């Protein structure tokens, strides 16, 4: 574990400053402002809606329609809880077993996006770090409106990465 980080270490989530100072543990691993992989939930939603449309085209009885709607609701709820639970488990594992290691920016890009009817500035960060002699590359996005008119970190800028394994890591 690398205990020292240079003063110019870039933090994707500025709330993690105290972690680098050794004052606190990682509290927010998968933050609400970070963009998560919502693809699986979207896929489940599309399949459920398509199934409902096909079912309704068969002109079901009211009892059949009610039963199918209840079933689709239960499946939807289970899918959302399952994917949310997996994220929570990963966060807990990373917090319990994670180590801070030094990495570096490979590429930083800012993008303007519309999110919930208003524009936001999203920082897209590609980074790399070494684990057991192997170089791993990661990618993360975070809404960072504060960087809209600022110079983004250049390639080689140090970053801090919380690492549990070669498949479970998160840039701070």
mmCIF file of C-alpha atoms in Angstrom:
data_model
loop_
_atom_site.group_PDB
_atom_site.id
_atom_site.type_symbol
_atom_site.label_atom_id
_atom_site.label_comp_id
_atom_site.label_asym_id
_atom_site.label_seq_id
_atom_site.Cartn_x
_atom_site.Cartn_y
_atom_site.Cartn_z
ATOM 1 C CA UNK A 1 0.000 0.000 0.000
ATOM 2 C CA UNK A 2 1.257 3.415 -0.949
ATOM 3 C CA UNK A 3 0.858 5.727 2.034
ATOM 4 C CA UNK A 4 1.917 8.936 0.333
ATOM 5 C CA UNK A 5 0.261 10.788 -2.472
ATOM 6 C CA UNK A 6 1.628 13.922 -4.135
ATOM 7 C CA UNK A 7 -0.133 17.231 -3.545
ATOM 8 C CA UNK A 8 -1.283 17.282 -7.172
ATOM 9 C CA UNK A 9 -3.174 13.972 -6.858
ATOM 10 C CA UNK A 10 -6.429 14.359 -8.766
ATOM 11 C CA UNK A 11 -9.637 13.158 -7.105
ATOM 12 C CA UNK A 12 -12.589 12.290 -9.314
ATOM 13 C CA UNK A 13 -14.731 12.695 -6.193
ATOM 14 C CA UNK A 14 -13.447 15.724 -4.257
ATOM 15 C CA UNK A 15 -15.184 14.438 -1.107
ATOM 16 C CA UNK A 16 -12.431 11.835 -0.783
ATOM 17 C CA UNK A 17 -9.736 14.343 0.225
ATOM 18 C CA UNK A 18 -9.786 13.167 3.857
ATOM 19 C CA UNK A 19 -9.050 9.596 2.803
ATOM 20 C CA UNK A 20 -5.729 10.647 1.312
ATOM 21 C CA UNK A 21 -4.947 12.492 4.539
ATOM 22 C CA UNK A 22 -5.566 9.280 6.480
ATOM 23 C CA UNK A 23 -8.446 10.819 8.438
ATOM 24 C CA UNK A 24 -11.224 8.521 7.283
ATOM 25 C CA UNK A 25 -12.051 5.302 5.494
ATOM 26 C CA UNK A 26 -13.823 5.076 2.191
ATOM 27 C CA UNK A 27 -17.442 5.902 2.923
ATOM 28 C CA UNK A 28 -18.875 6.445 -0.503
ATOM 29 C CA UNK A 29 -17.647 3.871 -2.968
ATOM 30 C CA UNK A 30 -20.495 3.952 -5.415
ATOM 31 C CA UNK A 31 -21.763 7.471 -5.046
ATOM 32 C CA UNK A 32 -25.086 8.847 -6.083
ATOM 33 C CA UNK A 33 -23.456 11.325 -8.416
ATOM 34 C CA UNK A 34 -21.307 8.741 -10.158
ATOM 35 C CA UNK A 35 -22.628 7.232 -13.319
ATOM 36 C CA UNK A 36 -23.368 3.560 -12.813
ATOM 37 C CA UNK A 37 -23.758 0.806 -15.360
ATOM 38 C CA UNK A 38 -27.526 0.811 -15.659
ATOM 39 C CA UNK A 39 -27.577 -1.358 -18.785
ATOM 40 C CA UNK A 40 -28.863 -4.560 -17.124
ATOM 41 C CA UNK A 41 -31.769 -2.751 -15.474
ATOM 42 C CA UNK A 42 -32.658 -1.040 -18.758
ATOM 43 C CA UNK A 43 -32.567 -4.402 -20.558
ATOM 44 C CA UNK A 44 -34.931 -5.942 -17.995
ATOM 45 C CA UNK A 45 -37.279 -2.968 -18.350
ATOM 46 C CA UNK A 46 -37.347 -3.276 -22.142
ATOM 47 C CA UNK A 47 -38.073 -7.012 -21.992
ATOM 48 C CA UNK A 48 -40.848 -6.459 -19.447
ATOM 49 C CA UNK A 49 -42.510 -3.715 -21.490
ATOM 50 C CA UNK A 50 -42.284 -5.774 -24.684
ATOM 51 C CA UNK A 51 -43.782 -8.786 -22.882
ATOM 52 C CA UNK A 52 -46.615 -6.654 -21.562
ATOM 53 C CA UNK A 53 -47.415 -5.268 -25.019
ATOM 54 C CA UNK A 54 -47.472 -8.739 -26.585
ATOM 55 C CA UNK A 55 -49.655 -10.026 -23.760
ATOM 56 C CA UNK A 56 -52.126 -7.156 -24.068
ATOM 57 C CA UNK A 57 -52.423 -7.745 -27.817
ATOM 58 C CA UNK A 58 -53.810 -11.231 -27.070
ATOM 59 C CA UNK A 59 -56.853 -9.612 -25.415
ATOM 60 C CA UNK A 60 -56.597 -11.229 -21.978
ATOM 61 C CA UNK A 61 -59.413 -11.404 -19.454
ATOM 62 C CA UNK A 62 -59.263 -8.804 -16.662
ATOM 63 C CA UNK A 63 -58.106 -11.489 -14.199
ATOM 64 C CA UNK A 64 -55.275 -12.587 -16.523
ATOM 65 C CA UNK A 65 -54.214 -8.987 -17.087
ATOM 66 C CA UNK A 66 -54.174 -8.302 -13.344
ATOM 67 C CA UNK A 67 -52.116 -11.449 -12.651
ATOM 68 C CA UNK A 68 -49.586 -10.587 -15.353
ATOM 69 C CA UNK A 69 -49.256 -6.986 -14.147
ATOM 70 C CA UNK A 70 -48.600 -8.194 -10.601
ATOM 71 C CA UNK A 71 -46.039 -10.695 -11.910
ATOM 72 C CA UNK A 72 -44.255 -8.079 -14.002
ATOM 73 C CA UNK A 73 -44.166 -5.728 -11.019
ATOM 74 C CA UNK A 74 -42.624 -8.405 -8.813
ATOM 75 C CA UNK A 75 -40.016 -9.324 -11.454
ATOM 76 C CA UNK A 76 -39.153 -5.641 -11.950
ATOM 77 C CA UNK A 77 -38.733 -5.062 -8.221
ATOM 78 C CA UNK A 78 -36.554 -8.158 -7.851
ATOM 79 C CA UNK A 79 -34.345 -7.067 -10.756
ATOM 80 C CA UNK A 80 -33.809 -3.601 -9.289
ATOM 81 C CA UNK A 81 -33.053 -4.977 -5.815
ATOM 82 C CA UNK A 82 -30.728 -7.653 -7.227
ATOM 83 C CA UNK A 83 -28.617 -5.184 -9.198
ATOM 84 C CA UNK A 84 -28.625 -2.686 -6.323
ATOM 85 C CA UNK A 85 -27.620 -5.447 -3.908
ATOM 86 C CA UNK A 86 -24.687 -6.426 -6.108
ATOM 87 C CA UNK A 87 -23.439 -2.835 -6.086
ATOM 88 C CA UNK A 88 -23.777 -2.684 -2.289
ATOM 89 C CA UNK A 89 -21.859 -5.958 -1.892
ATOM 90 C CA UNK A 90 -19.058 -4.688 -4.112
ATOM 91 C CA UNK A 91 -18.896 -1.453 -2.130
ATOM 92 C CA UNK A 92 -18.706 -3.336 1.176
ATOM 93 C CA UNK A 93 -15.989 -5.665 -0.138
ATOM 94 C CA UNK A 94 -13.957 -2.782 -1.481
ATOM 95 C CA UNK A 95 -14.217 -0.907 1.804
ATOM 96 C CA UNK A 96 -13.323 -3.959 3.914
ATOM 97 C CA UNK A 97 -10.402 -5.261 1.850
ATOM 98 C CA UNK A 98 -9.378 -2.322 -0.283
ATOM 99 C CA UNK A 99 -5.962 -0.721 -0.330
ATOM 100 C CA UNK A 100 -5.066 2.705 -1.641
ATOM 101 C CA UNK A 101 -2.594 2.586 -4.506
ATOM 102 C CA UNK A 102 -1.216 5.294 -6.705
ATOM 103 C CA UNK A 103 -2.284 5.421 -10.325
ATOM 104 C CA UNK A 104 -2.186 7.955 -13.104
ATOM 105 C CA UNK A 105 -4.506 9.631 -15.550
ATOM 106 C CA UNK A 106 -4.386 8.201 -19.056
ATOM 107 C CA UNK A 107 -7.041 10.505 -20.482
ATOM 108 C CA UNK A 108 -9.513 13.030 -19.091
ATOM 109 C CA UNK A 109 -12.397 14.349 -21.137
ATOM 110 C CA UNK A 110 -15.246 16.654 -20.256
ATOM 111 C CA UNK A 111 -18.679 16.202 -21.805
ATOM 112 C CA UNK A 112 -21.837 18.250 -21.606
ATOM 113 C CA UNK A 113 -24.923 16.112 -21.023
ATOM 114 C CA UNK A 114 -28.551 16.677 -20.247
ATOM 115 C CA UNK A 115 -29.465 14.984 -16.976
ATOM 116 C CA UNK A 116 -32.981 15.324 -15.569
ATOM 117 C CA UNK A 117 -33.837 18.279 -17.787
ATOM 118 C CA UNK A 118 -30.750 20.352 -17.064
ATOM 119 C CA UNK A 119 -27.221 20.429 -18.418
ATOM 120 C CA UNK A 120 -24.372 18.897 -16.466
ATOM 121 C CA UNK A 121 -20.655 18.582 -17.056
ATOM 122 C CA UNK A 122 -19.392 15.016 -16.813
ATOM 123 C CA UNK A 123 -15.724 14.201 -16.406
ATOM 124 C CA UNK A 124 -14.791 10.952 -18.179
ATOM 125 C CA UNK A 125 -11.560 9.613 -16.734
ATOM 126 C CA UNK A 126 -9.405 6.767 -18.022
ATOM 127 C CA UNK A 127 -6.724 5.799 -15.521
ATOM 128 C CA UNK A 128 -4.182 3.052 -14.886
ATOM 129 C CA UNK A 129 -2.454 1.574 -11.889
ATOM 130 C CA UNK A 130 -0.241 -1.384 -11.052
ATOM 131 C CA UNK A 131 -1.372 -4.390 -9.030
ATOM 132 C CA UNK A 132 0.988 -7.297 -8.347
ATOM 133 C CA UNK A 133 3.256 -6.167 -11.173
ATOM 134 C CA UNK A 134 0.488 -5.934 -13.769
ATOM 135 C CA UNK A 135 -0.901 -2.706 -15.159
ATOM 136 C CA UNK A 136 -4.679 -2.393 -15.030
ATOM 137 C CA UNK A 137 -6.742 0.283 -16.744
ATOM 138 C CA UNK A 138 -10.035 1.656 -15.468
ATOM 139 C CA UNK A 139 -12.682 4.098 -16.597
ATOM 140 C CA UNK A 140 -15.008 6.239 -14.502
ATOM 141 C CA UNK A 141 -17.416 9.109 -15.008
ATOM 142 C CA UNK A 142 -18.622 11.669 -12.523
ATOM 143 C CA UNK A 143 -20.654 14.839 -12.711
ATOM 144 C CA UNK A 144 -18.159 17.635 -12.056
ATOM 145 C CA UNK A 145 -19.794 20.962 -12.865
ATOM 146 C CA UNK A 146 -16.974 22.650 -10.932
ATOM 147 C CA UNK A 147 -14.534 21.661 -13.709
ATOM 148 C CA UNK A 148 -16.615 23.076 -16.575
ATOM 149 C CA UNK A 149 -14.266 26.042 -17.143
ATOM 150 C CA UNK A 150 -11.132 24.521 -15.607
ATOM 151 C CA UNK A 151 -8.128 22.762 -17.093
ATOM 152 C CA UNK A 152 -8.660 19.009 -16.862
ATOM 153 C CA UNK A 153 -5.956 16.732 -15.463
ATOM 154 C CA UNK A 154 -3.367 15.794 -18.049
ATOM 155 C CA UNK A 155 -2.025 12.329 -18.804
ATOM 156 C CA UNK A 156 0.365 11.303 -16.043
ATOM 157 C CA UNK A 157 -1.402 13.255 -13.285
ATOM 158 C CA UNK A 158 -1.471 11.069 -10.148
ATOM 159 C CA UNK A 159 -4.758 9.548 -8.944
ATOM 160 C CA UNK A 160 -5.647 7.425 -5.925
ATOM 161 C CA UNK A 161 -7.274 4.057 -6.561
ATOM 162 C CA UNK A 162 -8.967 1.866 -3.949
ATOM 163 C CA UNK A 163 -8.162 -1.719 -4.947
ATOM 164 C CA UNK A 164 -9.467 -5.022 -3.616
ATOM 165 C CA UNK A 165 -8.637 -7.297 -6.567
ATOM 166 C CA UNK A 166 -7.880 -7.148 -10.278
ATOM 167 C CA UNK A 167 -11.635 -6.985 -10.939
ATOM 168 C CA UNK A 168 -12.729 -4.751 -8.056
ATOM 169 C CA UNK A 169 -11.292 -1.253 -7.862
ATOM 170 C CA UNK A 170 -12.484 2.342 -7.883
ATOM 171 C CA UNK A 171 -10.693 5.597 -8.559
ATOM 172 C CA UNK A 172 -11.236 8.131 -5.779
#
